Coordinates of C-alpha atoms and ligand atoms in Angstrom, one line a residue:
M11 CA 76.6 -10.1 102.7
K12 CA 73.2 -8.5 102.0
I13 CA 73.3 -4.8 101.2
F14 CA 70.3 -2.4 100.7
V15 CA 71.1 0.5 98.4
T16 CA 68.9 3.6 98.0
G17 CA 69.4 5.7 94.8
G18 CA 71.0 2.7 93.1
A19 CA 69.7 3.6 89.7
G20 CA 71.6 6.9 89.7
F21 CA 75.2 7.6 88.9
I22 CA 77.1 6.7 92.1
G23 CA 74.5 4.3 93.4
S24 CA 74.7 2.2 90.2
A25 CA 78.5 2.1 90.4
L26 CA 78.2 0.9 94.0
V27 CA 75.7 -1.7 93.1
R28 CA 77.8 -3.0 90.2
S29 CA 80.8 -3.2 92.5
L30 CA 78.9 -4.9 95.3
V31 CA 77.4 -7.5 93.0
R32 CA 80.3 -8.2 90.6
D33 CA 83.4 -7.7 92.7
K34 CA 82.2 -8.3 96.3
N35 CA 79.7 -11.0 95.6
C36 CA 77.0 -9.4 97.8
H37 CA 73.3 -9.8 97.5
V38 CA 71.9 -6.3 96.7
L39 CA 68.4 -4.8 96.9
T40 CA 68.3 -1.6 95.0
L41 CA 65.5 0.8 96.0
D42 CA 65.0 3.8 93.7
K43 CA 62.0 6.0 92.7
L44 CA 63.4 6.4 89.2
T45 CA 63.2 10.2 89.0
Y46 CA 64.6 11.9 85.8
A47 CA 68.1 11.1 87.3
G48 CA 67.5 7.4 87.9
D49 CA 67.2 4.8 85.1
L50 CA 67.0 1.1 84.8
K51 CA 69.3 1.3 81.7
T52 CA 72.0 2.5 84.2
L53 CA 71.6 -0.8 86.0
E54 CA 71.7 -3.0 82.9
G55 CA 75.0 -4.6 83.9
V56 CA 73.5 -6.3 86.9
S57 CA 69.8 -6.6 85.9
A58 CA 70.1 -10.3 84.9
N59 CA 72.3 -11.2 87.9
S60 CA 70.6 -13.4 90.5
L61 CA 72.4 -11.5 93.3
H62 CA 70.5 -8.3 92.4
R63 CA 66.9 -7.2 93.0
F64 CA 65.3 -3.9 92.1
E65 CA 62.4 -2.3 93.9
R66 CA 60.8 0.9 92.5
L67 CA 59.9 2.9 95.6
D68 CA 60.0 6.5 97.0
I69 CA 62.1 6.7 100.1
L70 CA 59.3 8.8 101.6
Q71 CA 57.1 5.7 101.8
T72 CA 58.4 4.7 105.2
K73 CA 56.1 1.7 105.7
D74 CA 57.0 0.3 102.3
V75 CA 60.7 0.9 102.9
L76 CA 60.3 -1.0 106.3
R77 CA 58.5 -3.9 104.5
C78 CA 61.4 -4.1 102.0
L79 CA 64.0 -4.1 104.8
L80 CA 62.2 -6.8 106.7
E81 CA 61.8 -9.0 103.6
F82 CA 65.4 -8.6 102.5
S83 CA 67.0 -8.6 105.9
P84 CA 70.2 -6.6 105.0
D85 CA 73.5 -6.4 106.9
A86 CA 73.9 -2.7 105.9
V87 CA 72.2 0.2 104.2
F88 CA 73.9 2.6 101.8
H89 CA 71.7 5.7 101.5
L90 CA 72.3 7.6 98.3
A91 CA 68.8 8.5 97.1
A92 CA 68.7 12.2 96.7
E93 CA 68.1 15.2 94.5
T94 CA 71.6 16.1 93.5
H95 CA 71.9 18.9 91.0
V96 CA 72.8 22.3 92.5
D97 CA 71.4 24.3 89.6
R98 CA 68.0 22.5 89.9
S99 CA 68.0 23.3 93.7
I100 CA 68.3 27.0 92.8
S101 CA 65.2 27.1 90.7
G102 CA 63.2 24.5 92.7
P103 CA 64.4 23.9 96.2
A104 CA 61.3 22.3 97.7
V105 CA 61.8 18.8 96.3
F106 CA 65.4 18.9 97.6
L107 CA 64.1 19.5 101.2
E108 CA 61.4 16.8 100.7
T109 CA 63.7 14.1 99.3
N110 CA 67.0 14.9 101.0
V111 CA 65.8 15.9 104.5
T112 CA 62.3 14.3 104.9
G113 CA 63.4 11.3 102.8
T114 CA 66.5 10.8 105.0
L115 CA 64.2 11.0 108.1
S116 CA 62.0 8.4 106.6
M117 CA 65.0 6.1 105.8
L118 CA 66.4 6.6 109.4
E119 CA 63.0 5.8 110.9
A120 CA 62.4 2.7 108.8
T121 CA 65.9 1.4 109.3
K122 CA 65.9 2.1 113.0
C123 CA 62.7 0.1 113.3
Y124 CA 64.3 -2.8 111.4
W125 CA 67.7 -2.6 113.3
E126 CA 66.0 -2.6 116.7
E127 CA 64.6 -6.1 116.0
L128 CA 68.0 -7.5 115.0
K129 CA 69.8 -9.8 117.5
G130 CA 73.4 -10.7 118.3
P131 CA 76.2 -10.1 115.8
K132 CA 73.8 -9.0 113.0
R133 CA 72.7 -6.1 115.2
A134 CA 76.2 -5.4 116.4
T135 CA 77.7 -5.1 112.9
F136 CA 74.8 -3.4 111.2
R137 CA 75.7 -0.1 109.5
F138 CA 73.7 2.7 107.9
I139 CA 76.0 4.7 105.6
H140 CA 74.7 8.1 104.8
V141 CA 76.4 9.3 101.6
S142 CA 76.9 13.0 101.6
T143 CA 78.9 15.7 100.0
D144 CA 81.8 18.1 100.8
E145 CA 79.5 20.9 99.7
V146 CA 78.0 21.0 103.2
Y147 CA 81.3 22.7 104.3
G148 CA 80.7 25.7 102.0
S149 CA 83.5 27.3 100.1
L150 CA 87.2 27.5 100.7
G151 CA 89.6 30.4 99.9
P152 CA 92.8 29.8 98.0
K153 CA 94.4 27.9 100.9
G154 CA 93.5 25.0 103.2
K155 CA 91.3 21.9 102.9
F156 CA 88.1 20.6 104.4
T157 CA 88.6 18.1 107.3
E158 CA 86.0 16.1 109.2
L159 CA 86.1 19.0 111.8
S160 CA 85.4 21.8 109.3
P161 CA 82.2 23.7 110.3
Y162 CA 79.0 23.3 108.3
R163 CA 78.4 26.3 106.0
P164 CA 76.2 25.1 103.1
N165 CA 75.7 27.8 100.5
S166 CA 73.3 26.3 97.9
P167 CA 69.8 24.8 98.6
Y168 CA 71.2 21.4 97.6
A169 CA 74.1 21.7 100.1
A170 CA 71.8 23.0 102.8
S171 CA 69.4 20.0 102.3
K172 CA 72.4 17.6 102.5
A173 CA 73.6 19.3 105.6
G174 CA 70.2 18.9 107.2
S175 CA 70.2 15.2 106.3
D176 CA 73.7 14.8 107.8
H177 CA 72.5 16.3 111.1
L178 CA 69.6 13.8 111.2
A179 CA 72.0 10.9 110.6
R180 CA 74.3 12.1 113.4
A181 CA 71.4 12.8 115.8
W182 CA 70.1 9.3 115.3
H183 CA 73.4 7.9 116.4
V184 CA 73.7 10.2 119.5
T185 CA 70.1 9.8 120.6
Y186 CA 69.3 6.2 119.7
G187 CA 72.7 4.6 119.4
F188 CA 71.7 3.9 115.8
P189 CA 74.9 2.8 113.8
S190 CA 74.9 5.6 111.3
I191 CA 78.1 6.8 109.5
I192 CA 78.4 10.0 107.4
T193 CA 80.6 10.3 104.3
H194 CA 81.6 13.5 102.5
A195 CA 82.8 13.0 99.0
S196 CA 84.1 15.6 96.6
N197 CA 82.8 16.0 93.0
N198 CA 82.5 12.6 91.3
Y199 CA 82.9 11.8 87.6
G200 CA 82.9 8.6 85.6
P201 CA 80.5 6.4 83.5
Y202 CA 76.7 6.7 83.6
Q203 CA 76.7 10.3 85.0
F204 CA 73.6 12.2 84.0
P205 CA 74.6 14.9 81.5
E206 CA 73.4 17.9 83.6
K207 CA 76.7 17.6 85.5
L208 CA 79.8 19.4 84.2
I209 CA 82.0 16.6 82.8
P210 CA 79.3 14.6 80.8
L211 CA 77.7 17.9 79.7
C212 CA 81.1 19.0 78.4
I213 CA 81.8 15.7 76.7
L214 CA 78.4 15.5 74.9
K215 CA 78.4 19.1 73.8
A216 CA 82.0 18.8 72.6
L217 CA 81.1 15.7 70.6
K218 CA 78.2 17.5 69.0
G219 CA 80.1 20.6 68.3
D220 CA 77.8 22.7 70.5
P221 CA 78.9 25.6 72.6
I222 CA 80.4 24.4 75.9
P223 CA 79.2 26.6 78.8
V224 CA 81.6 27.6 81.5
Y225 CA 80.0 29.5 84.4
G226 CA 81.5 32.9 85.1
T227 CA 85.3 33.1 84.9
G228 CA 85.7 29.3 85.2
K229 CA 88.2 29.8 88.1
N230 CA 86.1 27.8 90.5
I231 CA 88.1 24.8 91.8
R232 CA 86.9 21.3 92.4
D233 CA 88.6 18.2 93.8
W234 CA 87.6 15.5 91.2
L235 CA 87.0 12.0 92.5
H236 CA 86.6 9.0 90.1
V237 CA 83.4 7.2 91.0
E238 CA 85.1 3.9 91.4
D239 CA 87.5 5.4 93.9
H240 CA 84.5 6.7 95.8
V241 CA 82.8 3.3 95.7
E242 CA 86.0 1.6 97.1
G243 CA 86.1 4.2 99.8
L244 CA 82.4 3.4 100.7
W245 CA 83.3 -0.3 100.9
N246 CA 86.2 0.4 103.3
I247 CA 83.9 2.5 105.4
L248 CA 81.4 -0.4 105.6
K249 CA 84.2 -2.8 106.6
R250 CA 86.2 -0.7 109.0
G251 CA 84.3 2.5 109.7
K252 CA 82.9 3.3 113.2
P253 CA 79.3 4.3 113.9
G254 CA 79.0 8.0 114.7
E255 CA 82.0 8.9 112.7
T256 CA 82.4 11.1 109.5
Y257 CA 84.8 10.2 106.7
N258 CA 85.9 12.5 104.0
I259 CA 86.6 11.1 100.5
G260 CA 88.4 13.2 98.0
G261 CA 90.3 12.6 94.8
G262 CA 93.3 14.9 95.5
T263 CA 93.0 16.4 92.0
E264 CA 92.2 20.1 92.3
C265 CA 91.5 21.8 89.0
T266 CA 89.7 24.9 87.9
N267 CA 86.5 24.3 85.9
L268 CA 88.1 26.1 82.9
E269 CA 91.2 24.0 83.0
L270 CA 89.1 20.8 83.4
V271 CA 86.9 21.7 80.4
K272 CA 90.1 22.4 78.3
R273 CA 91.5 19.0 79.3
V274 CA 88.3 17.3 78.3
C275 CA 88.4 19.1 74.9
S276 CA 92.0 18.2 74.2
L277 CA 91.4 14.5 75.1
I278 CA 88.4 14.4 72.8
D279 CA 90.4 16.0 70.0
I280 CA 92.9 13.1 70.4
L281 CA 90.3 10.3 70.9
Q282 CA 87.8 11.5 68.2
P283 CA 89.7 13.8 65.8
R284 CA 87.6 16.0 63.6
N285 CA 89.6 17.4 60.6
G286 CA 89.5 21.0 59.5
I287 CA 87.3 22.4 62.3
G288 CA 90.0 23.2 64.8
P289 CA 90.3 22.3 68.5
R290 CA 87.1 21.7 70.6
S291 CA 88.4 24.3 73.1
K292 CA 87.1 26.9 70.6
L293 CA 83.6 25.8 71.7
I294 CA 84.1 27.1 75.3
T295 CA 81.7 29.9 76.0
H296 CA 81.6 31.8 79.2
V297 CA 78.0 32.2 80.5
P298 CA 76.6 34.0 83.5
D299 CA 77.8 32.6 86.8
R300 CA 75.8 30.3 89.1
P301 CA 74.2 32.3 91.9
G302 CA 76.2 31.7 95.1
H303 CA 78.8 29.7 93.2
D304 CA 81.3 28.2 95.7
L305 CA 84.8 29.2 94.8
R306 CA 86.8 26.2 95.9
Y307 CA 86.4 22.7 97.4
A308 CA 89.4 20.5 98.5
I309 CA 89.3 17.6 100.8
D310 CA 92.0 16.5 103.3
T311 CA 91.8 12.7 103.3
K312 CA 94.6 12.1 105.8
A313 CA 92.2 11.0 108.5
T314 CA 90.4 8.6 106.2
F315 CA 93.7 7.1 105.1
R316 CA 94.9 6.8 108.7
K317 CA 91.7 5.1 109.9
L318 CA 90.8 3.0 106.9
G319 CA 93.9 2.8 104.7
W320 CA 91.8 4.2 101.8
K321 CA 93.2 6.6 99.2
A322 CA 92.0 7.6 95.7
K323 CA 94.1 5.9 93.0
M324 CA 92.8 7.3 89.8
N325 CA 94.9 10.0 88.0
L326 CA 92.7 12.7 86.7
D327 CA 93.8 12.6 83.0
E328 CA 93.5 8.8 83.0
G329 CA 90.1 9.0 84.6
L330 CA 88.9 11.6 82.1
K331 CA 90.2 9.6 79.2
E332 CA 88.5 6.4 80.4
T333 CA 85.3 8.4 81.0
I334 CA 85.3 10.0 77.5
L335 CA 85.9 6.5 76.0
W336 CA 82.9 5.2 78.0
Y337 CA 80.6 8.0 76.6
L338 CA 81.9 7.4 73.1
S339 CA 81.1 3.7 73.4
H340 CA 77.6 4.1 74.9
P341 CA 75.7 6.2 72.4
E342 CA 72.4 4.5 73.1
W343 CA 72.6 5.3 76.8
C344 CA 73.6 8.9 76.0
Q345 CA 70.7 9.4 73.6
H346 CA 68.2 7.8 76.0
V347 CA 69.1 10.1 78.9
Q348 CA 69.4 13.2 76.6
E349 CA 65.7 12.6 75.8
K350 CA 65.1 13.6 79.5
Y351 CA 67.5 16.6 79.4
A352 CA 68.8 18.2 76.3
G353 CA 71.6 20.4 77.9
E354 CA 69.8 23.6 78.4
R355 CA 70.9 26.1 81.1
L356 CA 69.4 25.4 84.5
G357 CA 69.4 27.3 87.8
L358 CA 68.9 30.9 86.8
A359 CA 65.2 31.1 87.4
R360 CA 65.5 32.6 90.8
A361 CA 69.0 34.0 90.6
A362 CA 69.9 36.5 93.3
K363 CA 70.1 40.1 91.8
Ligands
LIG238 N1 77.6 13.4 92.2 C1 78.5 13.8 93.1 O1 79.5 14.4 92.7 C2 78.4 13.6 94.5 C3 79.4 13.9 95.4 C4 79.3 13.7 96.8 C5 78.1 13.1 97.3 N2 77.1 12.8 96.4 C6 75.9 12.2 97.0 O2 75.8 10.9 96.5 C7 74.5 10.5 96.3 C8 74.3 10.0 94.9 O3 74.6 11.0 94.0 P1 74.5 10.8 92.4 O4 75.4 11.8 91.8 O5 74.6 9.4 92.1 O6 73.0 11.2 92.2 P2 72.0 11.0 90.9 O7 71.2 12.2 90.8 O8 72.7 10.4 89.8 O9 71.1 9.8 91.5 C9 70.1 9.9 92.5 C10 69.2 8.7 92.5 O10 68.3 8.9 93.6 C11 67.0 8.5 93.1 N3 66.0 9.2 93.9 C12 65.7 10.5 94.0 N4 64.7 10.8 94.8 C13 64.3 9.6 95.3 C14 63.3 9.2 96.2 N5 62.4 10.1 96.7 N6 63.1 7.9 96.5 C15 64.0 6.9 95.9 N7 64.9 7.3 95.0 C16 65.1 8.6 94.7 C17 67.0 8.9 91.7 O11 66.0 8.2 90.9 C18 68.4 8.6 91.3 O12 68.5 7.2 90.8 C19 73.6 11.7 96.7 O13 73.2 11.5 98.0 C20 74.6 12.8 96.6 O14 74.2 13.9 97.4 C21 77.2 13.0 95.1

């Protein structure tokens, strides 16, 4: 199979590319602009593999995207390229609209043009998988979970831009019969995640002995999904998902941010003991909350399991341990990406009063 992946030099995209090339034996063309969040070092594991090709390109360059599609002739597109950090969307929303909404429009237009020329089984089985987030559903109270039928109520500029892109992907199916599928995943973690996100930020700060910031009370709840479970879910959606449908992908591991950070600290204390200084949890520092911070996300994956047979397998403590060990054994990658972001607080520039 030939698969076209946008955003493949980022965290989830690179995990998907590695899995497609190494485990599924697919030919992959990775298209990525290489913003601060994308890096060729993240793709090192497949860079020498003859099944993999890389093209540095902005998804907004519709004609060039179409040229790549025509040259490569894929059987499916996974669209992951996006601006992804909520805090950055608070201080600078414009690029989120440009990349996530206009960029998705560009991808849909280029891919529709390519798909319209396909014939026979290749056209019938072609899929455009739009990778999105549970954050489009907004925030939950203490009870209940998001289902595929939950209303859209995005609260951050990031979530609003992803919601906009979802609506485009859906409309292209309804209006043009274009075979798009939407996925909503919960918070991912695992190797190669850029250290602006909570878990790698916490790991790297804990290892350095720096204060570990926890926003507000730390009582916000997330449903943590290991990136490899996510990637396996995406593969199942490609194989068995139906155009026009939405699939929710969650880890089934609800945890408050404070509890999560404490778990990471305890695991690091075991994996990398430091004598005489005390537990890393002492480094936890409560800082002003994120403006508009969603209280709780939780995903009901019953429908995805019923339709695709997919369910997350990774236990949270095992996944965290594996992730910490990965960061401990990849100091060069960590140093390289920290040259682009040193861990300073983001997202307060335009905080609501
Ligand atoms: N990280 C999560 O927890 C999570 C959860 C659910 C869904 N998602 C979605 O999954 C996708 C990937 O997320 P991630 O965490 O891997 O993101 P990431 O920030 O690690 O990577 C994004 C990638 O997109 C590339 N990119 C950005 N703008 C581009 C452009 N204009 N043209 C081409 N490439 C561009 C970047 O260079 C980078 O490689 C996103 O669409 C995100 O909304 C993420």
